[in-house]
GROMACS .gro file of C-alpha atoms in nm:
model
  358
    1UNK     CA    1  -1.698   1.315   0.407
    2UNK     CA    2  -1.573   1.657   0.279
    3UNK     CA    3  -1.709   1.906   0.046
    4UNK     CA    4  -1.377   2.108   0.023
    5UNK     CA    5  -1.323   2.170  -0.322
    6UNK     CA    6  -1.549   1.918  -0.467
    7UNK     CA    7  -1.686   2.158  -0.733
    8UNK     CA    8  -1.333   2.194  -0.917
    9UNK     CA    9  -1.296   2.004  -1.247
   10UNK     CA   10  -0.924   1.988  -1.181
   11UNK     CA   11  -0.753   1.935  -0.878
   12UNK     CA   12  -0.413   2.082  -0.784
   13UNK     CA   13  -0.181   1.794  -0.638
   14UNK     CA   14   0.152   1.842  -0.490
   15UNK     CA   15   0.400   1.548  -0.419
   16UNK     CA   16   0.593   1.520  -0.085
   17UNK     CA   17   0.925   1.370  -0.123
   18UNK     CA   18   1.117   1.322  -0.448
   19UNK     CA   19   1.258   0.976  -0.430
   20UNK     CA   20   1.219   0.644  -0.628
   21UNK     CA   21   0.836   0.620  -0.615
   22UNK     CA   22   0.784   0.981  -0.693
   23UNK     CA   23   0.807   0.989  -1.061
   24UNK     CA   24   0.528   0.710  -1.093
   25UNK     CA   25   0.304   0.913  -0.900
   26UNK     CA   26   0.354   1.225  -1.129
   27UNK     CA   27   0.314   1.024  -1.436
   28UNK     CA   28  -0.007   0.898  -1.301
   29UNK     CA   29  -0.120   1.240  -1.183
   30UNK     CA   30  -0.059   1.413  -1.504
   31UNK     CA   31  -0.249   1.158  -1.693
   32UNK     CA   32  -0.541   1.134  -1.483
   33UNK     CA   33  -0.875   1.266  -1.547
   34UNK     CA   34  -0.909   1.529  -1.279
   35UNK     CA   35  -0.554   1.589  -1.147
   36UNK     CA   36  -0.277   1.807  -1.249
   37UNK     CA   37   0.068   1.806  -1.062
   38UNK     CA   38   0.119   2.164  -0.932
   39UNK     CA   39   0.383   2.142  -0.683
   40UNK     CA   40   0.636   1.922  -0.516
   41UNK     CA   41   0.826   1.952  -0.177
   42UNK     CA   42   1.189   1.804  -0.112
   43UNK     CA   43   1.436   1.927   0.171
   44UNK     CA   44   1.698   1.851  -0.107
   45UNK     CA   45   1.658   2.158  -0.354
   46UNK     CA   46   1.869   1.976  -0.615
   47UNK     CA   47   1.606   1.700  -0.615
   48UNK     CA   48   1.310   1.884  -0.635
   49UNK     CA   49   1.442   2.138  -0.915
   50UNK     CA   50   1.531   1.839  -1.108
   51UNK     CA   51   1.184   1.651  -1.031
   52UNK     CA   52   0.977   1.973  -1.141
   53UNK     CA   53   1.211   2.030  -1.433
   54UNK     CA   54   1.077   1.680  -1.571
   55UNK     CA   55   0.730   1.653  -1.437
   56UNK     CA   56   0.598   2.019  -1.384
   57UNK     CA   57   0.509   2.213  -1.092
   58UNK     CA   58   0.670   2.451  -0.845
   59UNK     CA   59   0.948   2.329  -0.636
   60UNK     CA   60   0.951   2.393  -0.260
   61UNK     CA   61   1.225   2.306   0.024
   62UNK     CA   62   0.984   2.452   0.276
   63UNK     CA   63   0.684   2.252   0.389
   64UNK     CA   64   0.489   2.522   0.497
   65UNK     CA   65   0.521   2.753   0.197
   66UNK     CA   66   0.423   2.421  -0.005
   67UNK     CA   67   0.131   2.380   0.187
   68UNK     CA   68   0.029   2.742   0.128
   69UNK     CA   69   0.051   2.723  -0.232
   70UNK     CA   70  -0.288   2.876  -0.356
   71UNK     CA   71  -0.328   2.612  -0.645
   72UNK     CA   72  -0.270   2.289  -0.415
   73UNK     CA   73  -0.578   2.100  -0.324
   74UNK     CA   74  -0.440   1.757  -0.242
   75UNK     CA   75  -0.115   1.645  -0.125
   76UNK     CA   76   0.054   1.302  -0.206
   77UNK     CA   77   0.300   1.168   0.066
   78UNK     CA   78   0.573   0.977  -0.098
   79UNK     CA   79   0.845   0.999   0.190
   80UNK     CA   80   0.965   0.684   0.415
   81UNK     CA   81   0.661   0.533   0.586
   82UNK     CA   82   0.757   0.647   0.929
   83UNK     CA   83   0.709   1.007   0.858
   84UNK     CA   84   0.355   0.966   0.696
   85UNK     CA   85   0.190   1.085   1.019
   86UNK     CA   86   0.357   1.419   1.054
   87UNK     CA   87   0.339   1.514   0.696
   88UNK     CA   88  -0.032   1.403   0.677
   89UNK     CA   89  -0.126   1.585   0.993
   90UNK     CA   90   0.031   1.920   0.860
   91UNK     CA   91  -0.173   1.886   0.532
   92UNK     CA   92  -0.490   1.785   0.689
   93UNK     CA   93  -0.467   2.112   0.907
   94UNK     CA   94  -0.400   2.296   0.608
   95UNK     CA   95  -0.732   2.156   0.464
   96UNK     CA   96  -0.553   1.974   0.197
   97UNK     CA   97  -0.686   1.616   0.101
   98UNK     CA   98  -0.423   1.339   0.174
   99UNK     CA   99  -0.311   1.075  -0.009
  100UNK     CA  100  -0.044   0.841   0.102
  101UNK     CA  101   0.181   0.593  -0.078
  102UNK     CA  102   0.164   0.257   0.125
  103UNK     CA  103   0.130   0.182   0.373
  104UNK     CA  104  -0.063   0.454   0.557
  105UNK     CA  105   0.211   0.448   0.850
  106UNK     CA  106   0.444   0.201   1.027
  107UNK     CA  107   0.207   0.112   1.308
  108UNK     CA  108  -0.173   0.087   1.370
  109UNK     CA  109  -0.172   0.363   1.653
  110UNK     CA  110  -0.019   0.614   1.390
  111UNK     CA  111  -0.219   0.507   1.109
  112UNK     CA  112  -0.518   0.591   1.332
  113UNK     CA  113  -0.401   0.919   1.439
  114UNK     CA  114  -0.393   1.025   1.074
  115UNK     CA  115  -0.740   0.886   1.001
  116UNK     CA  116  -0.874   1.075   1.305
  117UNK     CA  117  -0.670   1.415   1.188
  118UNK     CA  118  -0.825   1.405   0.836
  119UNK     CA  119  -1.177   1.347   0.990
  120UNK     CA  120  -1.139   1.625   1.209
  121UNK     CA  121  -1.021   1.888   0.927
  122UNK     CA  122  -1.299   1.732   0.707
  123UNK     CA  123  -1.047   1.626   0.438
  124UNK     CA  124  -1.045   1.291   0.251
  125UNK     CA  125  -0.774   1.033   0.285
  126UNK     CA  126  -0.660   0.788   0.043
  127UNK     CA  127  -0.392   0.534   0.044
  128UNK     CA  128  -0.219   0.379  -0.272
  129UNK     CA  129  -0.296   0.030  -0.346
  130UNK     CA  130  -0.270   0.038  -0.693
  131UNK     CA  131  -0.249  -0.333  -0.739
  132UNK     CA  132  -0.621  -0.337  -0.704
  133UNK     CA  133  -0.665  -0.149  -0.996
  134UNK     CA  134  -0.488  -0.402  -1.250
  135UNK     CA  135  -0.736  -0.531  -1.498
  136UNK     CA  136  -0.673  -0.889  -1.411
  137UNK     CA  137  -0.682  -0.831  -1.025
  138UNK     CA  138  -1.036  -0.682  -1.080
  139UNK     CA  139  -1.140  -0.993  -1.267
  140UNK     CA  140  -1.002  -1.209  -0.995
  141UNK     CA  141  -1.188  -1.049  -0.757
  142UNK     CA  142  -1.540  -1.042  -0.931
  143UNK     CA  143  -1.471  -1.409  -0.997
  144UNK     CA  144  -1.415  -1.490  -0.655
  145UNK     CA  145  -1.722  -1.278  -0.529
  146UNK     CA  146  -1.943  -1.461  -0.776
  147UNK     CA  147  -1.900  -1.777  -0.589
  148UNK     CA  148  -1.758  -1.971  -0.873
  149UNK     CA  149  -1.495  -2.148  -0.685
  150UNK     CA  150  -1.761  -2.305  -0.448
  151UNK     CA  151  -1.634  -2.326  -0.083
  152UNK     CA  152  -1.302  -2.134  -0.013
  153UNK     CA  153  -1.092  -2.366   0.228
  154UNK     CA  154  -0.762  -2.230   0.144
  155UNK     CA  155  -0.600  -1.913   0.051
  156UNK     CA  156  -0.212  -1.799   0.016
  157UNK     CA  157   0.018  -1.528  -0.070
  158UNK     CA  158   0.373  -1.533  -0.180
  159UNK     CA  159   0.633  -1.255  -0.255
  160UNK     CA  160   0.959  -1.379  -0.331
  161UNK     CA  161   1.177  -1.148  -0.473
  162UNK     CA  162   1.547  -1.013  -0.467
  163UNK     CA  163   1.682  -0.707  -0.313
  164UNK     CA  164   2.054  -0.673  -0.307
  165UNK     CA  165   2.257  -0.513  -0.040
  166UNK     CA  166   2.298  -0.195  -0.215
  167UNK     CA  167   1.909  -0.154  -0.199
  168UNK     CA  168   1.945  -0.131   0.163
  169UNK     CA  169   2.232   0.069   0.150
  170UNK     CA  170   2.107   0.337  -0.096
  171UNK     CA  171   1.888   0.497   0.192
  172UNK     CA  172   1.950   0.524   0.556
  173UNK     CA  173   1.574   0.448   0.646
  174UNK     CA  174   1.548   0.144   0.413
  175UNK     CA  175   1.507  -0.167   0.672
  176UNK     CA  176   1.486   0.038   0.970
  177UNK     CA  177   1.189   0.004   1.224
  178UNK     CA  178   1.134   0.338   1.289
  179UNK     CA  179   1.107   0.489   0.928
  180UNK     CA  180   1.051   0.161   0.687
  181UNK     CA  181   0.851  -0.011   0.999
  182UNK     CA  182   1.055  -0.341   0.930
  183UNK     CA  183   1.151  -0.521   0.617
  184UNK     CA  184   1.035  -0.736   0.324
  185UNK     CA  185   0.667  -0.764   0.500
  186UNK     CA  186   0.566  -0.397   0.523
  187UNK     CA  187   0.775  -0.253   0.231
  188UNK     CA  188   0.711  -0.503  -0.058
  189UNK     CA  189   0.466  -0.771   0.070
  190UNK     CA  190   0.193  -0.553   0.208
  191UNK     CA  191   0.041  -0.492  -0.167
  192UNK     CA  192  -0.002  -0.853  -0.195
  193UNK     CA  193  -0.144  -0.911   0.158
  194UNK     CA  194  -0.402  -0.639   0.069
  195UNK     CA  195  -0.503  -0.837  -0.248
  196UNK     CA  196  -0.517  -1.158  -0.033
  197UNK     CA  197  -0.744  -1.009   0.255
  198UNK     CA  198  -0.964  -0.801  -0.019
  199UNK     CA  199  -1.009  -1.131  -0.188
  200UNK     CA  200  -1.028  -1.426   0.069
  201UNK     CA  201  -1.142  -1.235   0.366
  202UNK     CA  202  -1.054  -1.101   0.707
  203UNK     CA  203  -0.797  -1.315   0.903
  204UNK     CA  204  -0.908  -1.454   1.244
  205UNK     CA  205  -0.571  -1.542   1.372
  206UNK     CA  206  -0.189  -1.627   1.249
  207UNK     CA  207   0.136  -1.772   1.361
  208UNK     CA  208   0.483  -1.634   1.221
  209UNK     CA  209   0.834  -1.653   1.189
  210UNK     CA  210   1.103  -1.419   1.062
  211UNK     CA  211   1.473  -1.394   1.009
  212UNK     CA  212   1.739  -1.193   0.827
  213UNK     CA  213   1.958  -1.423   0.661
  214UNK     CA  214   2.109  -1.238   0.344
  215UNK     CA  215   2.147  -0.888   0.395
  216UNK     CA  216   2.363  -0.691   0.653
  217UNK     CA  217   2.315  -0.386   0.885
  218UNK     CA  218   1.920  -0.388   0.877
  219UNK     CA  219   1.713  -0.399   1.155
  220UNK     CA  220   1.403  -0.550   0.955
  221UNK     CA  221   1.359  -0.896   0.833
  222UNK     CA  222   1.445  -1.033   0.485
  223UNK     CA  223   1.232  -1.351   0.491
  224UNK     CA  224   0.899  -1.437   0.693
  225UNK     CA  225   0.632  -1.681   0.687
  226UNK     CA  226   0.317  -1.712   0.857
  227UNK     CA  227   0.039  -1.953   0.887
  228UNK     CA  228  -0.312  -1.812   0.885
  229UNK     CA  229  -0.686  -1.882   0.960
  230UNK     CA  230  -0.947  -1.683   0.804
  231UNK     CA  231  -1.269  -1.605   0.979
  232UNK     CA  232  -1.476  -1.805   0.719
  233UNK     CA  233  -1.267  -2.092   0.845
  234UNK     CA  234  -1.011  -2.122   0.557
  235UNK     CA  235  -0.656  -2.178   0.627
  236UNK     CA  236  -0.331  -2.044   0.439
  237UNK     CA  237  -0.007  -1.872   0.455
  238UNK     CA  238   0.190  -1.588   0.373
  239UNK     CA  239   0.549  -1.575   0.252
  240UNK     CA  240   0.759  -1.300   0.165
  241UNK     CA  241   1.136  -1.276   0.102
  242UNK     CA  242   1.398  -1.021  -0.059
  243UNK     CA  243   1.643  -1.295  -0.070
  244UNK     CA  244   1.526  -1.508  -0.367
  245UNK     CA  245   1.813  -1.549  -0.663
  246UNK     CA  246   1.617  -1.577  -0.923
  247UNK     CA  247   1.315  -1.359  -0.798
  248UNK     CA  248   0.983  -1.525  -0.871
  249UNK     CA  249   0.670  -1.397  -0.971
  250UNK     CA  250   0.431  -1.274  -0.667
  251UNK     CA  251   0.145  -1.506  -0.654
  252UNK     CA  252  -0.206  -1.511  -0.496
  253UNK     CA  253  -0.417  -1.836  -0.475
  254UNK     CA  254  -0.749  -1.873  -0.343
  255UNK     CA  255  -0.864  -2.259  -0.359
  256UNK     CA  256  -1.218  -2.357  -0.355
  257UNK     CA  257  -1.391  -2.700  -0.370
  258UNK     CA  258  -1.463  -2.649  -0.729
  259UNK     CA  259  -1.198  -2.422  -0.849
  260UNK     CA  260  -0.893  -2.226  -0.795
  261UNK     CA  261  -0.824  -1.852  -0.874
  262UNK     CA  262  -0.451  -1.791  -0.921
  263UNK     CA  263  -0.281  -1.431  -0.968
  264UNK     CA  264   0.055  -1.525  -1.118
  265UNK     CA  265   0.258  -1.193  -1.140
  266UNK     CA  266  -0.022  -0.980  -1.279
  267UNK     CA  267  -0.197  -1.227  -1.471
  268UNK     CA  268  -0.524  -1.419  -1.359
  269UNK     CA  269  -0.601  -1.774  -1.423
  270UNK     CA  270  -0.902  -1.967  -1.361
  271UNK     CA  271  -0.889  -2.341  -1.287
  272UNK     CA  272  -1.205  -2.564  -1.253
  273UNK     CA  273  -1.209  -2.908  -1.153
  274UNK     CA  274  -1.327  -3.029  -1.511
  275UNK     CA  275  -0.960  -2.912  -1.608
  276UNK     CA  276  -1.033  -2.583  -1.813
  277UNK     CA  277  -0.814  -2.290  -1.773
  278UNK     CA  278  -0.886  -1.917  -1.838
  279UNK     CA  279  -0.613  -1.681  -1.876
  280UNK     CA  280  -0.626  -1.316  -1.904
  281UNK     CA  281  -0.373  -1.041  -1.902
  282UNK     CA  282  -0.048  -0.928  -2.020
  283UNK     CA  283   0.165  -1.134  -1.807
  284UNK     CA  284   0.372  -0.818  -1.671
  285UNK     CA  285   0.495  -0.901  -1.309
  286UNK     CA  286   0.725  -0.754  -1.054
  287UNK     CA  287   0.986  -0.952  -0.863
  288UNK     CA  288   1.313  -0.802  -1.002
  289UNK     CA  289   1.603  -0.638  -0.824
  290UNK     CA  290   1.464  -0.294  -0.925
  291UNK     CA  291   1.214  -0.155  -0.661
  292UNK     CA  292   1.012  -0.045  -0.958
  293UNK     CA  293   1.028  -0.355  -1.174
  294UNK     CA  294   0.679  -0.415  -1.319
  295UNK     CA  295   0.536  -0.118  -1.170
  296UNK     CA  296   0.338   0.088  -1.440
  297UNK     CA  297   0.193   0.416  -1.386
  298UNK     CA  298  -0.121   0.331  -1.566
  299UNK     CA  299  -0.250   0.129  -1.243
  300UNK     CA  300  -0.162   0.422  -1.042
  301UNK     CA  301  -0.355   0.636  -1.292
  302UNK     CA  302  -0.663   0.424  -1.241
  303UNK     CA  303  -0.648   0.466  -0.848
  304UNK     CA  304  -0.599   0.860  -0.904
  305UNK     CA  305  -0.902   0.848  -1.116
  306UNK     CA  306  -1.112   0.685  -0.847
  307UNK     CA  307  -0.971   0.881  -0.566
  308UNK     CA  308  -1.047   1.231  -0.753
  309UNK     CA  309  -1.366   1.106  -0.878
  310UNK     CA  310  -1.468   1.043  -0.518
  311UNK     CA  311  -1.349   1.368  -0.377
  312UNK     CA  312  -1.524   1.530  -0.654
  313UNK     CA  313  -1.834   1.342  -0.584
  314UNK     CA  314  -1.822   1.373  -0.196
  315UNK     CA  315  -1.746   1.002  -0.159
  316UNK     CA  316  -1.505   0.803   0.019
  317UNK     CA  317  -1.220   0.674  -0.183
  318UNK     CA  318  -1.198   0.279  -0.253
  319UNK     CA  319  -0.890   0.242  -0.042
  320UNK     CA  320  -0.948   0.474   0.253
  321UNK     CA  321  -0.755   0.507   0.535
  322UNK     CA  322  -0.958   0.264   0.734
  323UNK     CA  323  -0.943   0.020   0.441
  324UNK     CA  324  -0.561   0.056   0.430
  325UNK     CA  325  -0.566  -0.036   0.806
  326UNK     CA  326  -0.666  -0.404   0.740
  327UNK     CA  327  -0.331  -0.512   0.540
  328UNK     CA  328  -0.124  -0.291   0.803
  329UNK     CA  329  -0.295  -0.483   1.089
  330UNK     CA  330  -0.213  -0.820   0.948
  331UNK     CA  331   0.140  -0.703   0.908
  332UNK     CA  332   0.196  -0.575   1.257
  333UNK     CA  333   0.036  -0.870   1.401
  334UNK     CA  334   0.277  -1.092   1.205
  335UNK     CA  335   0.556  -0.893   1.356
  336UNK     CA  336   0.409  -0.939   1.673
  337UNK     CA  337   0.364  -1.332   1.654
  338UNK     CA  338   0.740  -1.356   1.540
  339UNK     CA  339   0.860  -1.144   1.822
  340UNK     CA  340   0.653  -1.294   2.085
  341UNK     CA  341   0.678  -1.660   1.930
  342UNK     CA  342   0.308  -1.718   1.986
  343UNK     CA  343  -0.019  -1.718   1.807
  344UNK     CA  344  -0.207  -1.384   1.737
  345UNK     CA  345  -0.562  -1.344   1.746
  346UNK     CA  346  -0.668  -1.072   1.510
  347UNK     CA  347  -0.941  -0.923   1.695
  348UNK     CA  348  -0.765  -0.902   2.036
  349UNK     CA  349  -0.455  -0.774   1.871
  350UNK     CA  350  -0.662  -0.500   1.701
  351UNK     CA  351  -0.840  -0.409   2.003
  352UNK     CA  352  -0.511  -0.382   2.194
  353UNK     CA  353  -0.381  -0.130   1.938
  354UNK     CA  354  -0.711   0.074   1.929
  355UNK     CA  355  -0.648   0.095   2.314
  356UNK     CA  356  -0.292   0.214   2.261
  357UNK     CA  357  -0.422   0.477   2.003
  358UNK     CA  358  -0.650   0.655   2.244
   0.00000   0.00000   0.00000
């Protein structure tokens, strides 16, 4: 889409927000092939100074001055989800490429507005879904696409993790509808929903239930379950929790009539009807009480390499703004189904949201 700054060998990248996830982005950027952390912004001077002292770059507490930095080519937004639109629009208008920590925003309408603003200003937009770049995830995707499972008839995703009350109490935005978009589904499980739909295909319809069972004073849910039907006719489920003690590894399972592909944590298993089992990977997994449990900067680095190579080559990043709307649409539809206590047809739901965004 854009020819802005595509001739550069190294892209100056600035991070917006110096919270928990920002250090992973800083490590990934500084180890990437074409990126260098040149700036960081936070309204908290102590936070941004500490961050820059450790990771490099110039610190700013004024967002407009941050965007005016002459070395800045792209902006990474690591603020609460419900603020991505405003920060992203300002960055796009300043002709900076925009990279957003998942999800793109809390609603399809707000996500669509950010996409249109980036198009209008001819800058690229990418959303961080680093799990797509895990070695075993790539192997699993290729195996499924090869047709080795036969006819796929069922697929499911499960994220049964644990977050204590202190996690939600640690920041005022956590678990709120306005800034977090909800609870476990949009914050923790959306990565795995992205993998499920990427591997098994688009969802046709779903029905969901949710509740808040083990945490206090949060607007969002800590447990949710949805039954789903894919467009290819397969059925399945999505389960998400931050109440599990002890926490379990996340799972993505795709079942065909001659084999099963299973992602157990970050490890891919291929099971066939004749009983053979192929196991790949390190077995690292996320699911503990820490928000960064199992999160490796190396996977973010792989995505940054792809994003910056795409910008340099005037191509669209793999996980573009449009691509990121797919998992957000599922999340928003699950919330709508649980709130309305009725099934949701995805095509009709997305059309409704498209009308609202115009």
